C-alpha atoms as a printed R data frame, in Angstrom:
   type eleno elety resid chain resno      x       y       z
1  ATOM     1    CA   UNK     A     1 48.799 -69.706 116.971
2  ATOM     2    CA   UNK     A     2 46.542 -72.371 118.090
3  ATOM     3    CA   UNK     A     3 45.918 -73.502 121.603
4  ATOM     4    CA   UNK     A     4 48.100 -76.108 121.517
5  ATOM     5    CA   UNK     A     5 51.029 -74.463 120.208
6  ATOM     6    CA   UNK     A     6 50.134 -72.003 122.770
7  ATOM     7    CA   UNK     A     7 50.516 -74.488 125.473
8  ATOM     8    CA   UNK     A     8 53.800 -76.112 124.345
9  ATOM     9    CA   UNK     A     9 55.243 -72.303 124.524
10 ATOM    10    CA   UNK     A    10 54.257 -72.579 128.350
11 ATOM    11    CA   UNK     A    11 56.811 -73.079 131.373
12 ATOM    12    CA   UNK     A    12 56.167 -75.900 133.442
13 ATOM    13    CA   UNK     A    13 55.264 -73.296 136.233
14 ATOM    14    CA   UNK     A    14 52.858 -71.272 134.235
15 ATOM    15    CA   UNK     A    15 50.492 -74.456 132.857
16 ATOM    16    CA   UNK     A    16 50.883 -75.918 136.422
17 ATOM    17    CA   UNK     A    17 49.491 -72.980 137.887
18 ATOM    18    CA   UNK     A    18 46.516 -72.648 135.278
19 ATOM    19    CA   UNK     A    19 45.689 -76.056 135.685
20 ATOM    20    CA   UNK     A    20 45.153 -75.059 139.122
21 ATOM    21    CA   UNK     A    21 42.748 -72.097 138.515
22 ATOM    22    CA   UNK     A    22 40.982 -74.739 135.866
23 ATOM    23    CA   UNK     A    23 40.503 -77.591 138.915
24 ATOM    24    CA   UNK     A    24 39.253 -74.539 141.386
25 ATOM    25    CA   UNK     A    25 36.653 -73.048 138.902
26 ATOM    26    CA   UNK     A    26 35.768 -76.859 138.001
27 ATOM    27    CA   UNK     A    27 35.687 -77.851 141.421
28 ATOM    28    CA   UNK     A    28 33.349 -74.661 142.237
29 ATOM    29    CA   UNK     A    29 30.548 -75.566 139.754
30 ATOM    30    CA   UNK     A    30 29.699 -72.011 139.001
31 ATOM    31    CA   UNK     A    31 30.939 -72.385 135.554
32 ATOM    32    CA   UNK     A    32 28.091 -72.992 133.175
33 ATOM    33    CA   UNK     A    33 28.005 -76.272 131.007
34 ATOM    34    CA   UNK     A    34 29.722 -75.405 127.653
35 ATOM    35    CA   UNK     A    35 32.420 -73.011 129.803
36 ATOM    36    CA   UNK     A    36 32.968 -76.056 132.180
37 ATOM    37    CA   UNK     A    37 33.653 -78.432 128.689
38 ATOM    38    CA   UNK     A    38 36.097 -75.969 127.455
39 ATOM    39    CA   UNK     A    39 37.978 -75.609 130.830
40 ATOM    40    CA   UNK     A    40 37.952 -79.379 131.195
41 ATOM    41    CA   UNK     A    41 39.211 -79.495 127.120
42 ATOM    42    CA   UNK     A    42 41.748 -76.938 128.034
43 ATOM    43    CA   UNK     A    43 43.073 -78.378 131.742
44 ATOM    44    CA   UNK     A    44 43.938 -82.060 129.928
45 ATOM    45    CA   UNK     A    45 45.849 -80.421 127.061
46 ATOM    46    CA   UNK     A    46 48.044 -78.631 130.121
47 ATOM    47    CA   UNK     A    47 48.478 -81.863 132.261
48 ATOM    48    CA   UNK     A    48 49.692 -83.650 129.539
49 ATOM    49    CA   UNK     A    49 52.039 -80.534 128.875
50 ATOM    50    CA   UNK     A    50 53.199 -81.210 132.510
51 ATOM    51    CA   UNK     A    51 53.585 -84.194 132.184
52 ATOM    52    CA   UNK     A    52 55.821 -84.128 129.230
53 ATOM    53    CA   UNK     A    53 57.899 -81.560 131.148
54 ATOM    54    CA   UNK     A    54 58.456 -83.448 134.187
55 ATOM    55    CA   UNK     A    55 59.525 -86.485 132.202
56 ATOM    56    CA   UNK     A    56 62.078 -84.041 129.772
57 ATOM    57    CA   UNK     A    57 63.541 -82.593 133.135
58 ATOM    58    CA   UNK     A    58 63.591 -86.579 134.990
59 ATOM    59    CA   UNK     A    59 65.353 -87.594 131.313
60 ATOM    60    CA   UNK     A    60 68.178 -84.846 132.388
61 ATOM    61    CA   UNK     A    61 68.569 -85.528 135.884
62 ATOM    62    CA   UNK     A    62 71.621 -88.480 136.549
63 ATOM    63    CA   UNK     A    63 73.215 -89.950 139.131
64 ATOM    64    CA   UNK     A    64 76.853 -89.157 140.278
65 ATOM    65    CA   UNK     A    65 78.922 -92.208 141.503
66 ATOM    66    CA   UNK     A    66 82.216 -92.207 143.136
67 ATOM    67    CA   UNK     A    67 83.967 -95.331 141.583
68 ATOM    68    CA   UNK     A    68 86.396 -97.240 144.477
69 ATOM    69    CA   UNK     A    69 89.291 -95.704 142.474
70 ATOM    70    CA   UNK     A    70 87.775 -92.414 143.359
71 ATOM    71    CA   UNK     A    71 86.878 -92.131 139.687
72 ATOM    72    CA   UNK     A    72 83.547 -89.527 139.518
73 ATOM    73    CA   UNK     A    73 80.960 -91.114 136.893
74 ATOM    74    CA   UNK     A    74 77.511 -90.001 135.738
75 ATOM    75    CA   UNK     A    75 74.668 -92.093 134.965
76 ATOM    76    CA   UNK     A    76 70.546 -91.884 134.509
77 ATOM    77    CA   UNK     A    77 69.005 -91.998 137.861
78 ATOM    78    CA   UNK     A    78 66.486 -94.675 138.308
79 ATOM    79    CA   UNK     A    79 63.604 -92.377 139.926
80 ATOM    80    CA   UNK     A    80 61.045 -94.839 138.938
């Protein structure tokens, strides 16, 4: 299974909090140079990954309107 297959498997939880330990180690500089690369490599793959989560979960979320004839309606919610 290759990495990113590996990270599509991920919850959003599980590369969010990776992607934390990557920025801390990063953020540390006591990673040597080819180490660092890799961890950088590996922390974009999982913010994209978050990224595509949060926008499948903001694709699911919808609005619930009460109608005047006290008719209950769904529609996409405008979170932009």
């Amino acid at each position: 299974m290759g990495v990113g297959e590996q990270i599509n498997k991920m919850s959003f939880e599980d590369a969010l909090g990776e992607l934390e330990v990557i920025v801390n180690n990063l953020e540390s500089g006591k990673s040597e140079l080819e180490e660092a690369i890799t961890a950088y490599e590996r922390g974009a793959r999982l913010k994209a990954h978050c990224e595509k989560k949060l926008k499948e979960a903001q694709a699911k979320v919808e609005k619930i309107t009460l109608g005047t004839d006290g008719s209950v309606s769904a529609e996409p919610a405008d979170l932009e």
